[in-house]
Amino acid sequence: MTLHRLEQMREAGEKIAMLTCYDAAFARLLDEAGVDVLLVGDSLGMVIQGHSSTLPVSMDQMVYHTECVARGNRTAWVIADLPFGSYQESMAQAIENAIRLMRAGAQMIKLEGGGWTAPIVQSLVQRGIPVCGHLGFTPQSVHALGGYRVQGREESAAEMLLRDARELAQAGARMLIIELVPSAVTRSLSAQLPLSVIGIGAGSGCHGQVLVLHDMLGLTPGRLPRFVRNFMDGATSIEEAAHRYVREVKSGGFPDDAQHGY
Ligand code: KIV
């Protein structure tokens, strides 16, 4: 997989199937199941380490998991998250840490936040590092946002989302994750912007979908958000669940806005 190929898929209307991934065994399995993009997300702080948020995840841990995923993967595109505290202090800090993730095997780095990150995005892109933005509900800002809440419901908030997305695209971001946003807002944003919009809890009107691996395998205890579907339901193996996820994303069967959208 290449960035060029992902952009061809977007232009051709083929949906991009992305899942989070944290180790070599799952990287191999998901790649063989046809997952287009593996995201080494800092959600590993919650699903692997058992924390209640992504905030404690360190750069060293992200580098370790990125290396594991890169070793198991053969063809999928690999994105790694810059964790909380690894790009907030200075441009130099952001550049140094993005380089560490690229050296560990990432092909693109992801960072959270709107306009204030645009200069960072631009600097990374100028240095040959592809960047994915992340807007809407941004888990590293969970405390500032007052918990896990849908973003962009009010007209002014939706406008701000669009403005932030435009700034990231202008700065050179090639992909954007939109999390927990009403389907109609994401649909309009995806139609207007020259980058690949990947949704999680953001409806069907995106260029692709991402879920946290442990959520879609039914491994996350407790009540799950409405946008999650357990692909192990009715599947006899993890391989089958991963294949079903890819098939459902590509066919437009998942997500169903009535069932999974806001
Ligand atoms: O860290 C992560 O897994 C993410 C996804 C929720 C998109 O950012």
PDB file of C-alpha atoms and ligand atoms in Angstrom:
ATOM      1  CA  MET A   1       0.000   0.000   0.000  1.00  0.00           C
ATOM      2  CA  THR A   2       1.143   3.507  -0.763  1.00  0.00           C
ATOM      3  CA  LEU A   3      -0.264   6.939  -0.057  1.00  0.00           C
ATOM      4  CA  HIS A   4      -0.767   7.363  -3.789  1.00  0.00           C
ATOM      5  CA  ARG A   5      -2.818   4.141  -3.942  1.00  0.00           C
ATOM      6  CA  LEU A   6      -4.919   5.241  -0.930  1.00  0.00           C
ATOM      7  CA  GLU A   7      -5.660   8.505  -2.722  1.00  0.00           C
ATOM      8  CA  GLN A   8      -6.598   6.637  -5.900  1.00  0.00           C
ATOM      9  CA  MET A   9      -9.012   4.563  -3.804  1.00  0.00           C
ATOM     10  CA  ARG A  10     -10.588   7.739  -2.448  1.00  0.00           C
ATOM     11  CA  GLU A  11     -10.961   9.190  -5.933  1.00  0.00           C
ATOM     12  CA  ALA A  12     -12.460   5.935  -7.232  1.00  0.00           C
ATOM     13  CA  GLY A  13     -14.931   5.826  -4.328  1.00  0.00           C
ATOM     14  CA  GLU A  14     -13.397   2.670  -2.833  1.00  0.00           C
ATOM     15  CA  LYS A  15     -13.688   2.820   0.952  1.00  0.00           C
ATOM     16  CA  ILE A  16     -10.503   2.560   3.022  1.00  0.00           C
ATOM     17  CA  ALA A  17     -10.568  -0.081   5.784  1.00  0.00           C
ATOM     18  CA  MET A  18      -8.397   0.833   8.773  1.00  0.00           C
ATOM     19  CA  LEU A  19      -8.015  -0.879  12.162  1.00  0.00           C
ATOM     20  CA  THR A  20      -5.810  -0.180  15.133  1.00  0.00           C
ATOM     21  CA  CYS A  21      -3.000  -2.673  15.651  1.00  0.00           C
ATOM     22  CA  TYR A  22      -0.349  -2.975  18.334  1.00  0.00           C
ATOM     23  CA  ASP A  23       1.712  -6.116  17.702  1.00  0.00           C
ATOM     24  CA  ALA A  24       3.285  -8.298  15.010  1.00  0.00           C
ATOM     25  CA  ALA A  25       0.831 -11.222  15.218  1.00  0.00           C
ATOM     26  CA  PHE A  26      -2.197  -9.020  14.598  1.00  0.00           C
ATOM     27  CA  ALA A  27      -0.339  -6.988  11.985  1.00  0.00           C
ATOM     28  CA  ARG A  28       0.220 -10.171   9.967  1.00  0.00           C
ATOM     29  CA  LEU A  29      -3.377 -11.351  10.418  1.00  0.00           C
ATOM     30  CA  LEU A  30      -5.008  -8.000   9.588  1.00  0.00           C
ATOM     31  CA  ASP A  31      -2.734  -7.402   6.609  1.00  0.00           C
ATOM     32  CA  GLU A  32      -3.596 -10.841   5.216  1.00  0.00           C
ATOM     33  CA  ALA A  33      -7.304 -10.124   5.777  1.00  0.00           C
ATOM     34  CA  GLY A  34      -7.048  -7.106   3.469  1.00  0.00           C
ATOM     35  CA  VAL A  35      -7.032  -4.255   5.987  1.00  0.00           C
ATOM     36  CA  ASP A  36      -5.628  -1.278   4.067  1.00  0.00           C
ATOM     37  CA  VAL A  37      -4.220   0.717   6.971  1.00  0.00           C
ATOM     38  CA  LEU A  38      -2.892  -0.330  10.396  1.00  0.00           C
ATOM     39  CA  LEU A  39      -3.005   2.432  12.990  1.00  0.00           C
ATOM     40  CA  VAL A  40      -0.618   2.036  15.917  1.00  0.00           C
ATOM     41  CA  GLY A  41      -2.918   4.151  18.050  1.00  0.00           C
ATOM     42  CA  ASP A  42      -2.186   5.483  21.507  1.00  0.00           C
ATOM     43  CA  SER A  43      -5.475   3.749  22.376  1.00  0.00           C
ATOM     44  CA  LEU A  44      -2.986   1.018  23.336  1.00  0.00           C
ATOM     45  CA  GLY A  45      -2.808   2.844  26.665  1.00  0.00           C
ATOM     46  CA  MET A  46      -6.392   1.769  27.300  1.00  0.00           C
ATOM     47  CA  VAL A  47      -6.763  -1.592  25.533  1.00  0.00           C
ATOM     48  CA  ILE A  48      -3.257  -3.018  26.121  1.00  0.00           C
ATOM     49  CA  GLN A  49      -2.069  -1.242  29.258  1.00  0.00           C
ATOM     50  CA  GLY A  50      -5.411  -0.923  31.071  1.00  0.00           C
ATOM     51  CA  HIS A  51      -5.319   2.831  31.686  1.00  0.00           C
ATOM     52  CA  SER A  52      -8.543   4.844  31.691  1.00  0.00           C
ATOM     53  CA  SER A  53      -7.253   7.268  29.047  1.00  0.00           C
ATOM     54  CA  THR A  54      -4.493   7.557  26.423  1.00  0.00           C
ATOM     55  CA  LEU A  55      -2.626  10.217  28.407  1.00  0.00           C
ATOM     56  CA  PRO A  56      -0.016   8.002  30.145  1.00  0.00           C
ATOM     57  CA  VAL A  57       1.346   6.521  26.881  1.00  0.00           C
ATOM     58  CA  SER A  58       5.011   7.406  26.292  1.00  0.00           C
ATOM     59  CA  MET A  59       7.085   7.887  23.140  1.00  0.00           C
ATOM     60  CA  ASP A  60       9.221   4.841  23.991  1.00  0.00           C
ATOM     61  CA  GLN A  61       6.075   2.709  24.159  1.00  0.00           C
ATOM     62  CA  MET A  62       4.819   4.037  20.813  1.00  0.00           C
ATOM     63  CA  VAL A  63       8.195   3.298  19.214  1.00  0.00           C
ATOM     64  CA  TYR A  64       8.157  -0.259  20.626  1.00  0.00           C
ATOM     65  CA  HIS A  65       4.630  -1.038  19.349  1.00  0.00           C
ATOM     66  CA  THR A  66       5.335   0.583  15.973  1.00  0.00           C
ATOM     67  CA  GLU A  67       8.391  -1.652  15.558  1.00  0.00           C
ATOM     68  CA  CYS A  68       6.310  -4.731  16.453  1.00  0.00           C
ATOM     69  CA  VAL A  69       3.589  -3.855  13.926  1.00  0.00           C
ATOM     70  CA  ALA A  70       6.103  -3.014  11.190  1.00  0.00           C
ATOM     71  CA  ARG A  71       7.782  -6.413  11.649  1.00  0.00           C
ATOM     72  CA  GLY A  72       4.519  -8.361  11.270  1.00  0.00           C
ATOM     73  CA  ASN A  73       3.110  -6.282   8.410  1.00  0.00           C
ATOM     74  CA  ARG A  74       3.860  -6.883   4.752  1.00  0.00           C
ATOM     75  CA  THR A  75       1.652  -4.641   2.644  1.00  0.00           C
ATOM     76  CA  ALA A  76      -0.672  -2.437   4.712  1.00  0.00           C
ATOM     77  CA  TRP A  77       0.015   1.292   5.220  1.00  0.00           C
ATOM     78  CA  VAL A  78       1.252   1.921   8.794  1.00  0.00           C
ATOM     79  CA  ILE A  79       0.349   5.060  10.747  1.00  0.00           C
ATOM     80  CA  ALA A  80       1.665   5.730  14.260  1.00  0.00           C
ATOM     81  CA  ASP A  81       0.311   8.171  16.830  1.00  0.00           C
ATOM     82  CA  LEU A  82       2.382  10.907  18.399  1.00  0.00           C
ATOM     83  CA  PRO A  83       1.309  10.427  22.044  1.00  0.00           C
ATOM     84  CA  PHE A  84       0.283  13.121  24.516  1.00  0.00           C
ATOM     85  CA  GLY A  85       3.240  15.331  25.456  1.00  0.00           C
ATOM     86  CA  SER A  86       5.347  14.369  22.432  1.00  0.00           C
ATOM     87  CA  TYR A  87       4.485  17.372  20.200  1.00  0.00           C
ATOM     88  CA  GLN A  88       2.849  19.962  22.486  1.00  0.00           C
ATOM     89  CA  GLU A  89       6.059  21.601  23.761  1.00  0.00           C
ATOM     90  CA  SER A  90       7.871  22.772  20.644  1.00  0.00           C
ATOM     91  CA  MET A  91       8.361  22.288  16.923  1.00  0.00           C
ATOM     92  CA  ALA A  92      11.748  20.673  17.573  1.00  0.00           C
ATOM     93  CA  GLN A  93      10.138  18.166  19.932  1.00  0.00           C
ATOM     94  CA  ALA A  94       7.437  17.282  17.380  1.00  0.00           C
ATOM     95  CA  ILE A  95       9.993  16.810  14.579  1.00  0.00           C
ATOM     96  CA  GLU A  96      12.314  14.678  16.713  1.00  0.00           C
ATOM     97  CA  ASN A  97       9.492  12.401  17.870  1.00  0.00           C
ATOM     98  CA  ALA A  98       7.930  12.060  14.411  1.00  0.00           C
ATOM     99  CA  ILE A  99      11.363  10.992  13.113  1.00  0.00           C
ATOM    100  CA  ARG A 100      11.562   8.356  15.862  1.00  0.00           C
ATOM    101  CA  LEU A 101       8.219   6.865  14.766  1.00  0.00           C
ATOM    102  CA  MET A 102       9.237   6.881  11.091  1.00  0.00           C
ATOM    103  CA  ARG A 103      12.508   5.135  11.987  1.00  0.00           C
ATOM    104  CA  ALA A 104      10.493   2.554  13.932  1.00  0.00           C
ATOM    105  CA  GLY A 105       8.568   1.656  10.765  1.00  0.00           C
ATOM    106  CA  ALA A 106       5.672   4.127  10.513  1.00  0.00           C
ATOM    107  CA  GLN A 107       4.888   5.471   7.040  1.00  0.00           C
ATOM    108  CA  MET A 108       2.759   8.337   8.336  1.00  0.00           C
ATOM    109  CA  ILE A 109       2.330   9.941  11.718  1.00  0.00           C
ATOM    110  CA  LYS A 110      -0.914  11.082  13.335  1.00  0.00           C
ATOM    111  CA  LEU A 111      -1.422  13.945  15.741  1.00  0.00           C
ATOM    112  CA  GLU A 112      -4.529  15.330  17.403  1.00  0.00           C
ATOM    113  CA  GLY A 113      -5.916  18.836  17.293  1.00  0.00           C
ATOM    114  CA  GLY A 114      -6.966  21.732  15.125  1.00  0.00           C
ATOM    115  CA  GLY A 115      -5.433  25.019  13.982  1.00  0.00           C
ATOM    116  CA  TRP A 116      -2.583  25.144  16.496  1.00  0.00           C
ATOM    117  CA  THR A 117      -1.133  21.946  14.975  1.00  0.00           C
ATOM    118  CA  ALA A 118      -1.099  23.305  11.383  1.00  0.00           C
ATOM    119  CA  PRO A 119       2.459  24.760  11.626  1.00  0.00           C
ATOM    120  CA  ILE A 120       3.667  21.412  13.016  1.00  0.00           C
ATOM    121  CA  VAL A 121       1.938  19.551  10.173  1.00  0.00           C
ATOM    122  CA  GLN A 122       3.566  21.878   7.651  1.00  0.00           C
ATOM    123  CA  SER A 123       7.053  21.400   9.143  1.00  0.00           C
ATOM    124  CA  LEU A 124       6.721  17.609   9.159  1.00  0.00           C
ATOM    125  CA  VAL A 125       5.386  17.515   5.592  1.00  0.00           C
ATOM    126  CA  GLN A 126       8.254  19.767   4.417  1.00  0.00           C
ATOM    127  CA  ARG A 127      10.637  17.216   5.948  1.00  0.00           C
ATOM    128  CA  GLY A 128       9.100  14.313   4.033  1.00  0.00           C
ATOM    129  CA  ILE A 129       6.890  12.958   6.826  1.00  0.00           C
ATOM    130  CA  PRO A 130       3.289  12.280   5.745  1.00  0.00           C
ATOM    131  CA  VAL A 131       0.751  13.446   8.333  1.00  0.00           C
ATOM    132  CA  CYS A 132      -2.745  12.352   9.357  1.00  0.00           C
ATOM    133  CA  GLY A 133      -4.753  14.819  11.448  1.00  0.00           C
ATOM    134  CA  HIS A 134      -7.365  13.889  14.073  1.00  0.00           C
ATOM    135  CA  LEU A 135     -10.369  16.133  14.805  1.00  0.00           C
ATOM    136  CA  GLY A 136     -13.751  15.902  16.495  1.00  0.00           C
ATOM    137  CA  PHE A 137     -13.408  14.024  19.768  1.00  0.00           C
ATOM    138  CA  THR A 138      -9.654  13.961  20.391  1.00  0.00           C
ATOM    139  CA  PRO A 139      -8.908  11.464  23.191  1.00  0.00           C
ATOM    140  CA  GLN A 140      -5.759  13.270  24.393  1.00  0.00           C
ATOM    141  CA  SER A 141      -8.029  16.234  25.275  1.00  0.00           C
ATOM    142  CA  VAL A 142     -10.613  14.098  27.085  1.00  0.00           C
ATOM    143  CA  HIS A 143     -10.473  16.215  30.250  1.00  0.00           C
ATOM    144  CA  ALA A 144     -10.721  19.526  28.399  1.00  0.00           C
ATOM    145  CA  LEU A 145     -13.666  18.193  26.377  1.00  0.00           C
ATOM    146  CA  GLY A 146     -15.541  17.073  29.507  1.00  0.00           C
ATOM    147  CA  GLY A 147     -15.511  13.337  28.722  1.00  0.00           C
ATOM    148  CA  TYR A 148     -16.403  11.144  25.765  1.00  0.00           C
ATOM    149  CA  ARG A 149     -18.944  13.364  24.001  1.00  0.00           C
ATOM    150  CA  VAL A 150     -20.078  13.897  20.443  1.00  0.00           C
ATOM    151  CA  GLN A 151     -18.398  16.986  18.927  1.00  0.00           C
ATOM    152  CA  GLY A 152     -19.620  19.409  16.260  1.00  0.00           C
ATOM    153  CA  ARG A 153     -23.344  19.202  17.055  1.00  0.00           C
ATOM    154  CA  GLU A 154     -23.931  22.966  17.134  1.00  0.00           C
ATOM    155  CA  GLU A 155     -23.588  24.967  13.909  1.00  0.00           C
ATOM    156  CA  SER A 156     -20.681  27.018  15.292  1.00  0.00           C
ATOM    157  CA  ALA A 157     -18.841  23.861  16.391  1.00  0.00           C
ATOM    158  CA  ALA A 158     -19.385  22.249  12.979  1.00  0.00           C
ATOM    159  CA  GLU A 159     -18.029  25.388  11.304  1.00  0.00           C
ATOM    160  CA  MET A 160     -14.968  25.340  13.529  1.00  0.00           C
ATOM    161  CA  LEU A 161     -14.400  21.684  12.655  1.00  0.00           C
ATOM    162  CA  LEU A 162     -14.502  22.503   8.958  1.00  0.00           C
ATOM    163  CA  ARG A 163     -12.129  25.456   9.477  1.00  0.00           C
ATOM    164  CA  ASP A 164      -9.656  23.272  11.391  1.00  0.00           C
ATOM    165  CA  ALA A 165      -9.845  20.556   8.733  1.00  0.00           C
ATOM    166  CA  ARG A 166      -9.190  23.104   5.985  1.00  0.00           C
ATOM    167  CA  GLU A 167      -6.156  24.447   7.837  1.00  0.00           C
ATOM    168  CA  LEU A 168      -4.740  20.941   8.244  1.00  0.00           C
ATOM    169  CA  ALA A 169      -5.308  20.192   4.544  1.00  0.00           C
ATOM    170  CA  GLN A 170      -3.640  23.490   3.578  1.00  0.00           C
ATOM    171  CA  ALA A 171      -0.701  22.629   5.832  1.00  0.00           C
ATOM    172  CA  GLY A 172      -0.267  19.406   3.865  1.00  0.00           C
ATOM    173  CA  ALA A 173      -2.080  16.709   5.878  1.00  0.00           C
ATOM    174  CA  ARG A 174      -3.089  13.914   3.479  1.00  0.00           C
ATOM    175  CA  MET A 175      -5.461  12.063   5.788  1.00  0.00           C
ATOM    176  CA  LEU A 176      -7.806  13.032   8.597  1.00  0.00           C
ATOM    177  CA  ILE A 177      -9.483  10.970  11.295  1.00  0.00           C
ATOM    178  CA  ILE A 178     -12.807  12.369  12.455  1.00  0.00           C
ATOM    179  CA  GLU A 179     -14.101  10.931  15.718  1.00  0.00           C
ATOM    180  CA  LEU A 180     -17.557  11.161  17.318  1.00  0.00           C
ATOM    181  CA  VAL A 181     -19.135  13.726  15.009  1.00  0.00           C
ATOM    182  CA  PRO A 182     -22.673  13.777  13.550  1.00  0.00           C
ATOM    183  CA  SER A 183     -22.862  11.907  10.226  1.00  0.00           C
ATOM    184  CA  ALA A 184     -24.182  14.924   8.300  1.00  0.00           C
ATOM    185  CA  VAL A 185     -21.278  17.120   9.435  1.00  0.00           C
ATOM    186  CA  THR A 186     -18.676  14.539   8.380  1.00  0.00           C
ATOM    187  CA  ARG A 187     -20.388  13.920   5.047  1.00  0.00           C
ATOM    188  CA  SER A 188     -20.257  17.613   4.179  1.00  0.00           C
ATOM    189  CA  LEU A 189     -16.643  17.946   5.349  1.00  0.00           C
ATOM    190  CA  SER A 190     -15.522  14.849   3.365  1.00  0.00           C
ATOM    191  CA  ALA A 191     -17.088  16.232   0.191  1.00  0.00           C
ATOM    192  CA  GLN A 192     -15.278  19.572   0.518  1.00  0.00           C
ATOM    193  CA  LEU A 193     -11.731  18.640   1.492  1.00  0.00           C
ATOM    194  CA  PRO A 194      -8.826  17.392  -0.615  1.00  0.00           C
ATOM    195  CA  LEU A 195      -7.736  14.696   1.867  1.00  0.00           C
ATOM    196  CA  SER A 196      -8.906  11.210   2.867  1.00  0.00           C
ATOM    197  CA  VAL A 197     -11.387  11.410   5.732  1.00  0.00           C
ATOM    198  CA  ILE A 198     -11.555   8.311   7.922  1.00  0.00           C
ATOM    199  CA  GLY A 199     -14.389   8.159  10.416  1.00  0.00           C
ATOM    200  CA  ILE A 200     -14.869   6.553  13.809  1.00  0.00           C
ATOM    201  CA  GLY A 201     -18.327   7.240  15.146  1.00  0.00           C
ATOM    202  CA  ALA A 202     -18.658   9.810  12.362  1.00  0.00           C
ATOM    203  CA  GLY A 203     -21.104   8.084  10.023  1.00  0.00           C
ATOM    204  CA  SER A 204     -20.896   6.557   6.583  1.00  0.00           C
ATOM    205  CA  GLY A 205     -20.112   9.687   4.561  1.00  0.00           C
ATOM    206  CA  CYS A 206     -16.328   9.360   4.880  1.00  0.00           C
ATOM    207  CA  HIS A 207     -13.679   7.879   2.602  1.00  0.00           C
ATOM    208  CA  GLY A 208     -13.000   5.089   5.073  1.00  0.00           C
ATOM    209  CA  GLN A 209     -13.561   3.751   8.565  1.00  0.00           C
ATOM    210  CA  VAL A 210     -11.435   2.882  11.564  1.00  0.00           C
ATOM    211  CA  LEU A 211     -12.270   0.984  14.745  1.00  0.00           C
ATOM    212  CA  VAL A 212     -10.207   0.013  17.761  1.00  0.00           C
ATOM    213  CA  LEU A 213      -9.267  -3.635  17.173  1.00  0.00           C
ATOM    214  CA  HIS A 214     -10.316  -4.834  20.636  1.00  0.00           C
ATOM    215  CA  ASP A 215     -13.733  -3.146  20.266  1.00  0.00           C
ATOM    216  CA  MET A 216     -14.500  -4.822  16.927  1.00  0.00           C
ATOM    217  CA  LEU A 217     -13.377  -8.191  18.311  1.00  0.00           C
ATOM    218  CA  GLY A 218     -15.740  -7.860  21.276  1.00  0.00           C
ATOM    219  CA  LEU A 219     -12.847  -7.867  23.777  1.00  0.00           C
ATOM    220  CA  THR A 220     -13.645  -4.537  25.435  1.00  0.00           C
ATOM    221  CA  PRO A 221     -15.650  -5.023  28.644  1.00  0.00           C
ATOM    222  CA  GLY A 222     -18.642  -2.888  29.605  1.00  0.00           C
ATOM    223  CA  ARG A 223     -21.024  -0.863  27.513  1.00  0.00           C
ATOM    224  CA  LEU A 224     -19.589   0.124  24.157  1.00  0.00           C
ATOM    225  CA  PRO A 225     -20.390   3.311  22.236  1.00  0.00           C
ATOM    226  CA  ARG A 226     -23.142   2.928  19.641  1.00  0.00           C
ATOM    227  CA  PHE A 227     -20.703   3.301  16.728  1.00  0.00           C
ATOM    228  CA  VAL A 228     -18.925   0.020  17.571  1.00  0.00           C
ATOM    229  CA  ARG A 229     -19.951  -3.246  15.955  1.00  0.00           C
ATOM    230  CA  ASN A 230     -18.688  -6.584  17.273  1.00  0.00           C
ATOM    231  CA  PHE A 231     -17.500  -8.415  14.142  1.00  0.00           C
ATOM    232  CA  MET A 232     -16.887 -11.606  16.158  1.00  0.00           C
ATOM    233  CA  ASP A 233     -20.669 -11.989  16.445  1.00  0.00           C
ATOM    234  CA  GLY A 234     -21.383 -14.987  14.205  1.00  0.00           C
ATOM    235  CA  ALA A 235     -17.708 -15.375  13.180  1.00  0.00           C
ATOM    236  CA  THR A 236     -15.774 -18.564  13.943  1.00  0.00           C
ATOM    237  CA  SER A 237     -12.306 -17.005  13.942  1.00  0.00           C
ATOM    238  CA  ILE A 238     -10.520 -13.674  14.291  1.00  0.00           C
ATOM    239  CA  GLU A 239      -9.499 -13.979  10.618  1.00  0.00           C
ATOM    240  CA  GLU A 240     -13.146 -14.260   9.625  1.00  0.00           C
ATOM    241  CA  ALA A 241     -14.082 -11.225  11.766  1.00  0.00           C
ATOM    242  CA  ALA A 242     -11.314  -9.166  10.135  1.00  0.00           C
ATOM    243  CA  HIS A 243     -12.417 -10.237   6.644  1.00  0.00           C
ATOM    244  CA  ARG A 244     -16.011  -9.325   7.493  1.00  0.00           C
ATOM    245  CA  TYR A 245     -14.917  -5.900   8.715  1.00  0.00           C
ATOM    246  CA  VAL A 246     -13.067  -5.218   5.460  1.00  0.00           C
ATOM    247  CA  ARG A 247     -16.011  -6.481   3.387  1.00  0.00           C
ATOM    248  CA  GLU A 248     -18.579  -4.443   5.316  1.00  0.00           C
ATOM    249  CA  VAL A 249     -16.542  -1.235   5.167  1.00  0.00           C
ATOM    250  CA  LYS A 250     -15.872  -1.647   1.440  1.00  0.00           C
ATOM    251  CA  SER A 251     -19.505  -2.443   0.613  1.00  0.00           C
ATOM    252  CA  GLY A 252     -20.826   0.452   2.706  1.00  0.00           C
ATOM    253  CA  GLY A 253     -22.635  -2.009   5.026  1.00  0.00           C
ATOM    254  CA  PHE A 254     -20.712  -0.632   8.010  1.00  0.00           C
ATOM    255  CA  PRO A 255     -21.412   1.796   9.502  1.00  0.00           C
ATOM    256  CA  ASP A 256     -25.168   2.054   9.206  1.00  0.00           C
ATOM    257  CA  ASP A 257     -26.005   5.671  10.062  1.00  0.00           C
ATOM    258  CA  ALA A 258     -29.358   4.729  11.615  1.00  0.00           C
ATOM    259  CA  GLN A 259     -27.710   2.245  13.968  1.00  0.00           C
ATOM    260  CA  HIS A 260     -24.155   3.527  14.469  1.00  0.00           C
ATOM    261  CA  GLY A 261     -24.382   7.248  13.664  1.00  0.00           C
ATOM    262  CA  TYR A 262     -25.142  10.442  15.590  1.00  0.00           C
TER     263      TYR A 262
HETATM  264  O1  KIV B   1      -5.491   5.872  19.214  1.00  0.00           O
HETATM  265  C1  KIV B   1      -6.357   5.417  18.477  1.00  0.00           C
HETATM  266  O2  KIV B   1      -6.618   4.217  18.414  1.00  0.00           O
HETATM  267  C2  KIV B   1      -7.104   6.348  17.649  1.00  0.00           C
HETATM  268  C3  KIV B   1      -8.368   5.835  17.043  1.00  0.00           C
HETATM  269  C4  KIV B   1      -9.454   5.923  18.035  1.00  0.00           C
HETATM  270  C5  KIV B   1      -8.703   6.534  15.798  1.00  0.00           C
HETATM  271  O3  KIV B   1      -6.751   7.481  17.524  1.00  0.00           O
END
